[in-house]
């Protein structure tokens, strides 16, 4: 069996903490004690693991990231950007998802208890914000990558959802579209409320009030985009444009519009939100509000890493602006 730090401590007649201090090179130890420990280490051939040395130094050089799932459309972009920022500073990344519900959270909690990482990046799984807040209050550095409009009691990185939707409204009005259909996300999310408000503000400024019947709730999936258009057409609702709260629903909506024999953008101009890399490959390419997803992941990781060096994460959200990308789904 491999030699452990406990074996060294027992042979040298000291505590494991003392062995850790020797491994860490701390000079507050009596030199004779330190020499005895070093001699036992040599005698037993003990090779400390990187984790043991990191623990002795009070740092694992590991960052964790907690996610709902890796299958969300933009999660991959956030994770990759965060990993790049973390690895640039010599840290590693542990990624946890909550796809198995309580069992996933139990395993995550075990890693928290074992101090397996120095800090936590979060794309909040539903219903976990209170737990994450407690971790932060107990001293764990935490930064939230937020697209839901939360304002947590710890650091977060967000984007300008309202202004992004306002830009979508302005664009549709500029190209003469005055009868939009809105395919929203779950209204419990703050980002959905902000996108609804920003879009309504844009049309309101033009003297147009959006009929509530023109807002159809989806769930951010391709299928809900299809279903929203199908319901609107079955109800006989006329619309010359469509604003979906993410690119995935916009893509589903375009598929249903084509199935119904409607031309894009001639009959219906379509705008999405996120501007994922796939938006440029849809048929036709999708006009979309560009959410700075990669930049959000990088900013969150850098803020967390800076906190390890003594720079506190700002309590106010770090807000990165949206922009607008025009493609052929609105301007042929």
C-alpha positions as YAML, in Angstrom:
chain: A
units: angstrom
residues:
- id: 1
  name: UNK
  ca: [0.00, 0.00, 0.00]
- id: 2
  name: UNK
  ca: [1.24, 3.54, -0.68]
- id: 3
  name: UNK
  ca: [2.75, 5.49, 2.20]
- id: 4
  name: UNK
  ca: [0.40, 8.17, 3.56]
- id: 5
  name: UNK
  ca: [0.88, 11.38, 5.49]
- id: 6
  name: UNK
  ca: [-0.57, 9.53, 8.49]
- id: 7
  name: UNK
  ca: [2.20, 6.92, 8.28]
- id: 8
  name: UNK
  ca: [4.81, 9.68, 8.31]
- id: 9
  name: UNK
  ca: [3.16, 11.40, 11.28]
- id: 10
  name: UNK
  ca: [2.99, 8.18, 13.32]
- id: 11
  name: UNK
  ca: [6.63, 7.20, 12.62]
- id: 12
  name: UNK
  ca: [7.88, 10.70, 13.45]
- id: 13
  name: UNK
  ca: [5.67, 11.04, 16.52]
- id: 14
  name: UNK
  ca: [4.00, 14.23, 15.34]
- id: 15
  name: UNK
  ca: [0.61, 15.30, 14.07]
- id: 16
  name: UNK
  ca: [-0.44, 15.29, 10.42]
- id: 17
  name: UNK
  ca: [-0.62, 19.08, 10.68]
- id: 18
  name: UNK
  ca: [3.07, 19.18, 11.57]
- id: 19
  name: UNK
  ca: [3.92, 17.02, 8.56]
- id: 20
  name: UNK
  ca: [1.87, 19.38, 6.40]
- id: 21
  name: UNK
  ca: [3.82, 22.33, 7.76]
- id: 22
  name: UNK
  ca: [7.08, 20.63, 6.83]
- id: 23
  name: UNK
  ca: [5.76, 19.94, 3.32]
- id: 24
  name: UNK
  ca: [4.73, 23.58, 3.07]
- id: 25
  name: UNK
  ca: [8.17, 24.79, 4.16]
- id: 26
  name: UNK
  ca: [6.84, 26.84, 7.07]
- id: 27
  name: UNK
  ca: [9.62, 28.04, 9.36]
- id: 28
  name: UNK
  ca: [7.69, 28.29, 12.62]
- id: 29
  name: UNK
  ca: [8.58, 24.67, 13.50]
- id: 30
  name: UNK
  ca: [11.41, 23.59, 15.74]
- id: 31
  name: UNK
  ca: [14.27, 22.66, 13.39]
- id: 32
  name: UNK
  ca: [14.92, 19.36, 15.15]
- id: 33
  name: UNK
  ca: [11.29, 18.35, 14.68]
- id: 34
  name: UNK
  ca: [11.39, 19.36, 11.04]
- id: 35
  name: UNK
  ca: [14.60, 17.38, 10.48]
- id: 36
  name: UNK
  ca: [13.04, 14.30, 12.10]
- id: 37
  name: UNK
  ca: [9.97, 14.55, 9.84]
- id: 38
  name: UNK
  ca: [12.13, 15.00, 6.74]
- id: 39
  name: UNK
  ca: [14.19, 11.97, 7.72]
- id: 40
  name: UNK
  ca: [11.05, 9.84, 8.07]
- id: 41
  name: UNK
  ca: [9.77, 11.08, 4.72]
- id: 42
  name: UNK
  ca: [13.06, 9.94, 3.14]
- id: 43
  name: UNK
  ca: [13.09, 6.64, 5.05]
- id: 44
  name: UNK
  ca: [9.54, 5.69, 4.07]
- id: 45
  name: UNK
  ca: [9.82, 7.05, 0.54]
- id: 46
  name: UNK
  ca: [6.73, 9.20, 1.03]
- id: 47
  name: UNK
  ca: [5.78, 11.18, -2.08]
- id: 48
  name: UNK
  ca: [3.14, 13.81, -1.25]
- id: 49
  name: UNK
  ca: [0.35, 14.19, -3.75]
- id: 50
  name: UNK
  ca: [-0.24, 17.54, -5.37]
- id: 51
  name: UNK
  ca: [-3.52, 17.64, -3.45]
- id: 52
  name: UNK
  ca: [-1.75, 17.08, -0.13]
- id: 53
  name: UNK
  ca: [0.69, 19.90, -0.81]
- id: 54
  name: UNK
  ca: [-2.13, 22.18, -1.97]
- id: 55
  name: UNK
  ca: [-4.10, 21.44, 1.17]
- id: 56
  name: UNK
  ca: [-1.06, 22.22, 3.28]
- id: 57
  name: UNK
  ca: [-0.75, 25.56, 1.54]
- id: 58
  name: UNK
  ca: [-4.44, 26.28, 2.07]
- id: 59
  name: UNK
  ca: [-5.24, 26.18, -1.65]
- id: 60
  name: UNK
  ca: [-6.26, 23.45, -4.08]
- id: 61
  name: UNK
  ca: [-5.74, 25.60, -7.22]
- id: 62
  name: UNK
  ca: [-9.08, 24.17, -8.35]
- id: 63
  name: UNK
  ca: [-12.21, 26.12, -9.25]
- id: 64
  name: UNK
  ca: [-15.62, 24.43, -9.38]
- id: 65
  name: UNK
  ca: [-18.49, 25.24, -11.70]
- id: 66
  name: UNK
  ca: [-22.07, 24.25, -10.87]
- id: 67
  name: UNK
  ca: [-24.52, 24.02, -13.78]
- id: 68
  name: UNK
  ca: [-28.07, 22.81, -14.42]
- id: 69
  name: UNK
  ca: [-26.97, 20.80, -17.46]
- id: 70
  name: UNK
  ca: [-24.38, 20.79, -20.21]
- id: 71
  name: UNK
  ca: [-27.12, 20.57, -22.85]
- id: 72
  name: UNK
  ca: [-28.48, 24.12, -22.52]
- id: 73
  name: UNK
  ca: [-27.81, 25.91, -25.82]
- id: 74
  name: UNK
  ca: [-25.29, 28.47, -24.48]
- id: 75
  name: UNK
  ca: [-23.79, 26.56, -21.55]
- id: 76
  name: UNK
  ca: [-20.91, 25.20, -23.61]
- id: 77
  name: UNK
  ca: [-19.79, 28.70, -24.54]
- id: 78
  name: UNK
  ca: [-19.84, 29.85, -20.90]
- id: 79
  name: UNK
  ca: [-17.98, 26.78, -19.64]
- id: 80
  name: UNK
  ca: [-15.29, 26.91, -22.33]
- id: 81
  name: UNK
  ca: [-14.65, 30.60, -21.75]
- id: 82
  name: UNK
  ca: [-14.43, 30.09, -17.97]
- id: 83
  name: UNK
  ca: [-12.05, 27.15, -18.36]
- id: 84
  name: UNK
  ca: [-9.76, 29.16, -20.60]
- id: 85
  name: UNK
  ca: [-9.62, 32.02, -18.06]
- id: 86
  name: UNK
  ca: [-9.02, 29.62, -15.16]
- id: 87
  name: UNK
  ca: [-6.30, 27.64, -16.92]
- id: 88
  name: UNK
  ca: [-4.55, 30.84, -18.00]
- id: 89
  name: UNK
  ca: [-3.81, 31.41, -14.31]
- id: 90
  name: UNK
  ca: [-2.69, 27.86, -13.59]
- id: 91
  name: UNK
  ca: [-5.92, 26.60, -12.03]
- id: 92
  name: UNK
  ca: [-7.98, 23.54, -12.92]
- id: 93
  name: UNK
  ca: [-11.75, 23.21, -13.19]
- id: 94
  name: UNK
  ca: [-14.24, 20.76, -11.70]
- id: 95
  name: UNK
  ca: [-17.64, 20.80, -13.43]
- id: 96
  name: UNK
  ca: [-20.79, 19.66, -11.63]
- id: 97
  name: UNK
  ca: [-24.28, 19.37, -13.11]
- id: 98
  name: UNK
  ca: [-27.60, 18.77, -11.36]
- id: 99
  name: UNK
  ca: [-29.08, 16.44, -13.96]
- id: 100
  name: UNK
  ca: [-29.70, 13.78, -11.29]
- id: 101
  name: UNK
  ca: [-31.40, 16.17, -8.90]
- id: 102
  name: UNK
  ca: [-30.85, 15.59, -5.20]
- id: 103
  name: UNK
  ca: [-28.21, 12.92, -5.84]
- id: 104
  name: UNK
  ca: [-26.18, 15.39, -7.90]
- id: 105
  name: UNK
  ca: [-26.40, 17.98, -5.15]
- id: 106
  name: UNK
  ca: [-25.39, 15.40, -2.51]
- id: 107
  name: UNK
  ca: [-22.19, 14.63, -4.43]
- id: 108
  name: UNK
  ca: [-21.51, 18.32, -4.91]
- id: 109
  name: UNK
  ca: [-21.99, 18.94, -1.16]
- id: 110
  name: UNK
  ca: [-19.42, 16.20, -0.41]
- id: 111
  name: UNK
  ca: [-16.84, 18.09, -2.47]
- id: 112
  name: UNK
  ca: [-17.74, 21.30, -0.65]
- id: 113
  name: UNK
  ca: [-17.21, 19.58, 2.72]
- id: 114
  name: UNK
  ca: [-13.87, 18.15, 1.57]
- id: 115
  name: UNK
  ca: [-12.66, 21.61, 0.53]
- id: 116
  name: UNK
  ca: [-11.99, 20.18, -2.90]
- id: 117
  name: UNK
  ca: [-11.93, 23.61, -4.55]
- id: 118
  name: UNK
  ca: [-11.09, 27.21, -3.73]
- id: 119
  name: UNK
  ca: [-14.11, 28.95, -5.22]
- id: 120
  name: UNK
  ca: [-17.30, 28.40, -7.17]
- id: 121
  name: UNK
  ca: [-18.72, 29.64, -10.47]
- id: 122
  name: UNK
  ca: [-22.47, 29.09, -10.87]
- id: 123
  name: UNK
  ca: [-25.05, 29.04, -13.63]
- id: 124
  name: UNK
  ca: [-27.84, 28.63, -11.13]
- id: 125
  name: UNK
  ca: [-29.73, 25.33, -11.20]
- id: 126
  name: UNK
  ca: [-33.34, 26.04, -10.26]
- id: 127
  name: UNK
  ca: [-34.02, 26.14, -6.55]
- id: 128
  name: UNK
  ca: [-30.38, 26.25, -5.43]
- id: 129
  name: UNK
  ca: [-29.86, 29.99, -4.90]
- id: 130
  name: UNK
  ca: [-30.50, 29.86, -1.13]
- id: 131
  name: UNK
  ca: [-28.02, 27.00, -0.71]
- id: 132
  name: UNK
  ca: [-25.38, 28.78, -2.78]
- id: 133
  name: UNK
  ca: [-25.95, 31.95, -0.74]
- id: 134
  name: UNK
  ca: [-25.27, 29.98, 2.45]
- id: 135
  name: UNK
  ca: [-22.03, 28.65, 0.98]
- id: 136
  name: UNK
  ca: [-20.99, 32.21, 0.25]
- id: 137
  name: UNK
  ca: [-21.93, 33.33, 3.77]
- id: 138
  name: UNK
  ca: [-19.83, 30.47, 5.16]
- id: 139
  name: UNK
  ca: [-16.78, 31.87, 3.36]
- id: 140
  name: UNK
  ca: [-16.73, 30.18, -0.03]
- id: 141
  name: UNK
  ca: [-15.96, 32.68, -2.84]
- id: 142
  name: UNK
  ca: [-18.84, 32.52, -5.34]
- id: 143
  name: UNK
  ca: [-19.64, 34.28, -8.63]
- id: 144
  name: UNK
  ca: [-22.90, 33.73, -10.50]
- id: 145
  name: UNK
  ca: [-23.11, 33.81, -14.30]
- id: 146
  name: UNK
  ca: [-26.65, 35.07, -14.54]
- id: 147
  name: UNK
  ca: [-29.09, 35.18, -17.43]
- id: 148
  name: UNK
  ca: [-32.21, 35.05, -15.26]
- id: 149
  name: UNK
  ca: [-32.32, 38.54, -13.85]
- id: 150
  name: UNK
  ca: [-31.42, 37.61, -10.27]
- id: 151
  name: UNK
  ca: [-29.64, 40.01, -7.93]
- id: 152
  name: UNK
  ca: [-27.93, 37.64, -5.48]
- id: 153
  name: UNK
  ca: [-26.20, 38.61, -2.25]
- id: 154
  name: UNK
  ca: [-22.83, 37.81, -3.82]
- id: 155
  name: UNK
  ca: [-20.95, 38.62, -7.02]
- id: 156
  name: UNK
  ca: [-22.55, 38.07, -10.40]
- id: 157
  name: UNK
  ca: [-22.09, 38.81, -14.10]
- id: 158
  name: UNK
  ca: [-25.18, 39.79, -16.09]
- id: 159
  name: UNK
  ca: [-26.16, 41.38, -19.37]
- id: 160
  name: UNK
  ca: [-28.57, 44.09, -20.56]
- id: 161
  name: UNK
  ca: [-31.68, 42.03, -21.30]
- id: 162
  name: UNK
  ca: [-34.06, 45.00, -21.44]
- id: 163
  name: UNK
  ca: [-31.86, 47.02, -23.77]
- id: 164
  name: UNK
  ca: [-31.31, 44.01, -26.01]
- id: 165
  name: UNK
  ca: [-35.06, 43.52, -26.42]
- id: 166
  name: UNK
  ca: [-35.47, 47.26, -26.97]
- id: 167
  name: UNK
  ca: [-32.96, 47.02, -29.84]
- id: 168
  name: UNK
  ca: [-35.00, 44.16, -31.34]
- id: 169
  name: UNK
  ca: [-38.14, 46.31, -31.24]
- id: 170
  name: UNK
  ca: [-36.38, 49.28, -32.84]
- id: 171
  name: UNK
  ca: [-35.04, 47.09, -35.64]
- id: 172
  name: UNK
  ca: [-38.44, 45.62, -36.47]
- id: 173
  name: UNK
  ca: [-40.04, 49.06, -36.48]
- id: 174
  name: UNK
  ca: [-37.28, 50.42, -38.72]
- id: 175
  name: UNK
  ca: [-38.02, 47.76, -41.34]
- id: 176
  name: UNK
  ca: [-41.75, 48.52, -41.16]
- id: 177
  name: UNK
  ca: [-42.95, 45.62, -39.02]
- id: 178
  name: UNK
  ca: [-45.69, 46.72, -36.61]
- id: 179
  name: UNK
  ca: [-47.52, 43.49, -35.74]
- id: 180
  name: UNK
  ca: [-45.10, 41.26, -33.85]
- id: 181
  name: UNK
  ca: [-45.60, 37.88, -32.19]
- id: 182
  name: UNK
  ca: [-43.47, 37.43, -29.06]
- id: 183
  name: UNK
  ca: [-42.37, 33.96, -27.97]
- id: 184
  name: UNK
  ca: [-41.24, 34.43, -24.39]
- id: 185
  name: UNK
  ca: [-39.60, 32.23, -21.80]
- id: 186
  name: UNK
  ca: [-40.91, 31.38, -18.35]
- id: 187
  name: UNK
  ca: [-42.11, 34.71, -16.83]
- id: 188
  name: UNK
  ca: [-40.77, 33.67, -13.41]
- id: 189
  name: UNK
  ca: [-37.30, 34.48, -14.74]
- id: 190
  name: UNK
  ca: [-36.17, 38.07, -14.31]
- id: 191
  name: UNK
  ca: [-34.54, 38.09, -17.73]
- id: 192
  name: UNK
  ca: [-37.87, 37.19, -19.35]
- id: 193
  name: UNK
  ca: [-39.62, 40.07, -17.60]
- id: 194
  name: UNK
  ca: [-36.84, 42.42, -18.71]
- id: 195
  name: UNK
  ca: [-37.05, 41.26, -22.33]
- id: 196
  name: UNK
  ca: [-40.83, 41.62, -22.37]
- id: 197
  name: UNK
  ca: [-40.56, 45.11, -20.87]
- id: 198
  name: UNK
  ca: [-37.83, 46.27, -23.23]
- id: 199
  name: UNK
  ca: [-39.69, 45.06, -26.32]
- id: 200
  name: UNK
  ca: [-42.98, 46.66, -25.18]
- id: 201
  name: UNK
  ca: [-41.10, 49.89, -24.44]
- id: 202
  name: UNK
  ca: [-39.79, 50.05, -27.99]
- id: 203
  name: UNK
  ca: [-43.24, 49.67, -29.54]
- id: 204
  name: UNK
  ca: [-44.76, 51.97, -26.95]
- id: 205
  name: UNK
  ca: [-42.37, 54.74, -27.96]
- id: 206
  name: UNK
  ca: [-43.77, 54.38, -31.49]
- id: 207
  name: UNK
  ca: [-47.33, 54.79, -30.19]
- id: 208
  name: UNK
  ca: [-48.12, 51.07, -30.42]
- id: 209
  name: UNK
  ca: [-49.44, 48.96, -27.55]
- id: 210
  name: UNK
  ca: [-48.71, 45.26, -27.72]
- id: 211
  name: UNK
  ca: [-51.80, 43.08, -27.36]
- id: 212
  name: UNK
  ca: [-51.23, 40.45, -24.63]
- id: 213
  name: UNK
  ca: [-52.48, 37.85, -27.12]
- id: 214
  name: UNK
  ca: [-49.33, 38.54, -29.10]
- id: 215
  name: UNK
  ca: [-47.12, 37.13, -26.31]
- id: 216
  name: UNK
  ca: [-46.97, 33.32, -26.26]
- id: 217
  name: UNK
  ca: [-45.07, 31.60, -23.46]
- id: 218
  name: UNK
  ca: [-42.45, 29.05, -24.44]
- id: 219
  name: UNK
  ca: [-39.80, 27.14, -22.50]
- id: 220
  name: UNK
  ca: [-36.67, 28.01, -24.50]
- id: 221
  name: UNK
  ca: [-36.86, 24.77, -26.56]
- id: 222
  name: UNK
  ca: [-37.09, 24.29, -30.33]
- id: 223
  name: UNK
  ca: [-40.45, 22.54, -29.89]
- id: 224
  name: UNK
  ca: [-41.97, 25.43, -27.93]
- id: 225
  name: UNK
  ca: [-41.02, 27.80, -30.74]
- id: 226
  name: UNK
  ca: [-42.82, 25.55, -33.20]
- id: 227
  name: UNK
  ca: [-45.85, 25.23, -30.93]
- id: 228
  name: UNK
  ca: [-46.12, 28.99, -30.38]
- id: 229
  name: UNK
  ca: [-46.34, 29.69, -34.10]
- id: 230
  name: UNK
  ca: [-48.77, 26.81, -34.65]
- id: 231
  name: UNK
  ca: [-51.10, 28.13, -31.91]
- id: 232
  name: UNK
  ca: [-50.96, 31.67, -33.27]
- id: 233
  name: UNK
  ca: [-51.79, 30.53, -36.81]
- id: 234
  name: UNK
  ca: [-54.60, 28.26, -35.61]
- id: 235
  name: UNK
  ca: [-56.07, 31.23, -33.71]
- id: 236
  name: UNK
  ca: [-56.04, 33.27, -36.91]
- id: 237
  name: UNK
  ca: [-53.61, 35.83, -35.46]
- id: 238
  name: UNK
  ca: [-51.93, 37.96, -38.12]
- id: 239
  name: UNK
  ca: [-48.30, 38.89, -37.46]
- id: 240
  name: UNK
  ca: [-45.60, 40.27, -39.71]
- id: 241
  name: UNK
  ca: [-42.68, 39.63, -37.35]
- id: 242
  name: UNK
  ca: [-41.62, 37.43, -34.46]
- id: 243
  name: UNK
  ca: [-39.32, 38.05, -31.50]
- id: 244
  name: UNK
  ca: [-38.24, 34.91, -29.64]
- id: 245
  name: UNK
  ca: [-36.48, 35.08, -26.26]
- id: 246
  name: UNK
  ca: [-33.74, 32.75, -27.42]
- id: 247
  name: UNK
  ca: [-32.30, 31.49, -30.70]
- id: 248
  name: UNK
  ca: [-33.51, 27.94, -30.15]
- id: 249
  name: UNK
  ca: [-37.17, 29.00, -30.02]
- id: 250
  name: UNK
  ca: [-36.60, 31.32, -32.98]
- id: 251
  name: UNK
  ca: [-35.25, 28.38, -34.99]
- id: 252
  name: UNK
  ca: [-38.28, 26.27, -34.09]
- id: 253
  name: UNK
  ca: [-40.56, 29.15, -35.02]
- id: 254
  name: UNK
  ca: [-38.90, 29.47, -38.44]
- id: 255
  name: UNK
  ca: [-39.38, 25.75, -39.07]
- id: 256
  name: UNK
  ca: [-43.12, 26.06, -38.34]
- id: 257
  name: UNK
  ca: [-43.44, 29.20, -40.48]
- id: 258
  name: UNK
  ca: [-41.89, 27.37, -43.43]
- id: 259
  name: UNK
  ca: [-44.17, 24.38, -42.84]
- id: 260
  name: UNK
  ca: [-47.13, 26.77, -43.01]
- id: 261
  name: UNK
  ca: [-45.89, 28.13, -46.34]
- id: 262
  name: UNK
  ca: [-44.83, 31.54, -45.00]
- id: 263
  name: UNK
  ca: [-41.68, 33.20, -46.32]
- id: 264
  name: UNK
  ca: [-38.92, 34.55, -44.07]
- id: 265
  name: UNK
  ca: [-38.45, 37.52, -43.98]
- id: 266
  name: UNK
  ca: [-40.97, 38.53, -46.67]
- id: 267
  name: UNK
  ca: [-44.05, 37.43, -44.74]
- id: 268
  name: UNK
  ca: [-42.58, 37.24, -41.25]
- id: 269
  name: UNK
  ca: [-39.30, 38.76, -40.05]
- id: 270
  name: UNK
  ca: [-37.72, 36.75, -37.20]
- id: 271
  name: UNK
  ca: [-35.43, 37.92, -34.38]
- id: 272
  name: UNK
  ca: [-33.84, 35.71, -31.72]
- id: 273
  name: UNK
  ca: [-31.85, 36.35, -28.57]
- id: 274
  name: UNK
  ca: [-28.37, 35.03, -27.66]
- id: 275
  name: UNK
  ca: [-26.70, 35.08, -31.10]
- id: 276
  name: UNK
  ca: [-25.25, 31.62, -30.66]
- id: 277
  name: UNK
  ca: [-22.70, 30.47, -33.26]
- id: 278
  name: UNK
  ca: [-25.48, 28.38, -34.83]
- id: 279
  name: UNK
  ca: [-27.53, 31.54, -35.58]
- id: 280
  name: UNK
  ca: [-25.39, 32.20, -38.63]
- id: 281
  name: UNK
  ca: [-26.15, 28.69, -39.97]
- id: 282
  name: UNK
  ca: [-29.96, 28.72, -39.84]
- id: 283
  name: UNK
  ca: [-32.03, 29.01, -43.02]
- id: 284
  name: UNK
  ca: [-32.12, 31.95, -43.47]
- id: 285
  name: UNK
  ca: [-29.39, 33.17, -41.09]
- id: 286
  name: UNK
  ca: [-30.97, 34.50, -37.91]
- id: 287
  name: UNK
  ca: [-30.99, 38.13, -36.82]
- id: 288
  name: UNK
  ca: [-30.38, 38.05, -33.07]
- id: 289
  name: UNK
  ca: [-29.63, 40.07, -29.96]
- id: 290
  name: UNK
  ca: [-26.03, 39.23, -29.19]
- id: 291
  name: UNK
  ca: [-25.64, 38.21, -25.56]
- id: 292
  name: UNK
  ca: [-21.92, 38.34, -24.62]
- id: 293
  name: UNK
  ca: [-21.93, 34.75, -23.39]
- id: 294
  name: UNK
  ca: [-18.22, 34.02, -23.66]
- id: 295
  name: UNK
  ca: [-17.34, 37.36, -22.13]
- id: 296
  name: UNK
  ca: [-19.70, 36.65, -19.22]
- id: 297
  name: UNK
  ca: [-17.95, 33.35, -18.51]
- id: 298
  name: UNK
  ca: [-14.53, 34.98, -18.71]
- id: 299
  name: UNK
  ca: [-15.52, 37.94, -16.53]
- id: 300
  name: UNK
  ca: [-16.98, 35.68, -13.84]
- id: 301
  name: UNK
  ca: [-13.87, 33.48, -13.76]
- id: 302
  name: UNK
  ca: [-11.51, 36.46, -13.63]
- id: 303
  name: UNK
  ca: [-13.49, 38.08, -10.81]
- id: 304
  name: UNK
  ca: [-13.37, 34.85, -8.82]
- id: 305
  name: UNK
  ca: [-9.64, 34.39, -9.39]
- id: 306
  name: UNK
  ca: [-8.98, 38.03, -8.42]
- id: 307
  name: UNK
  ca: [-10.77, 37.39, -5.13]
- id: 308
  name: UNK
  ca: [-8.17, 34.72, -4.31]
- id: 309
  name: UNK
  ca: [-5.54, 37.48, -4.57]
- id: 310
  name: UNK
  ca: [-7.43, 39.75, -2.20]
- id: 311
  name: UNK
  ca: [-9.55, 41.82, -4.61]
- id: 312
  name: UNK
  ca: [-13.17, 41.49, -3.45]
- id: 313
  name: UNK
  ca: [-15.78, 40.54, -6.02]
- id: 314
  name: UNK
  ca: [-18.04, 43.60, -6.50]
- id: 315
  name: UNK
  ca: [-21.38, 43.27, -4.72]
- id: 316
  name: UNK
  ca: [-23.10, 45.04, -7.61]
- id: 317
  name: UNK
  ca: [-23.50, 42.88, -10.74]
- id: 318
  name: UNK
  ca: [-20.86, 43.20, -13.43]
- id: 319
  name: UNK
  ca: [-23.07, 44.08, -16.42]
- id: 320
  name: UNK
  ca: [-21.85, 43.44, -19.96]
- id: 321
  name: UNK
  ca: [-23.83, 45.06, -22.79]
- id: 322
  name: UNK
  ca: [-25.74, 43.25, -25.49]
- id: 323
  name: UNK
  ca: [-25.37, 44.19, -29.15]
- id: 324
  name: UNK
  ca: [-27.45, 43.47, -32.24]
- id: 325
  name: UNK
  ca: [-26.58, 41.29, -35.24]
- id: 326
  name: UNK
  ca: [-28.67, 41.74, -38.39]
- id: 327
  name: UNK
  ca: [-28.95, 38.80, -40.78]
- id: 328
  name: UNK
  ca: [-31.27, 37.62, -43.52]
- id: 329
  name: UNK
  ca: [-34.16, 36.52, -41.28]
- id: 330
  name: UNK
  ca: [-35.23, 40.18, -41.10]
- id: 331
  name: UNK
  ca: [-33.50, 41.87, -44.02]
- id: 332
  name: UNK
  ca: [-33.48, 39.78, -47.17]
...
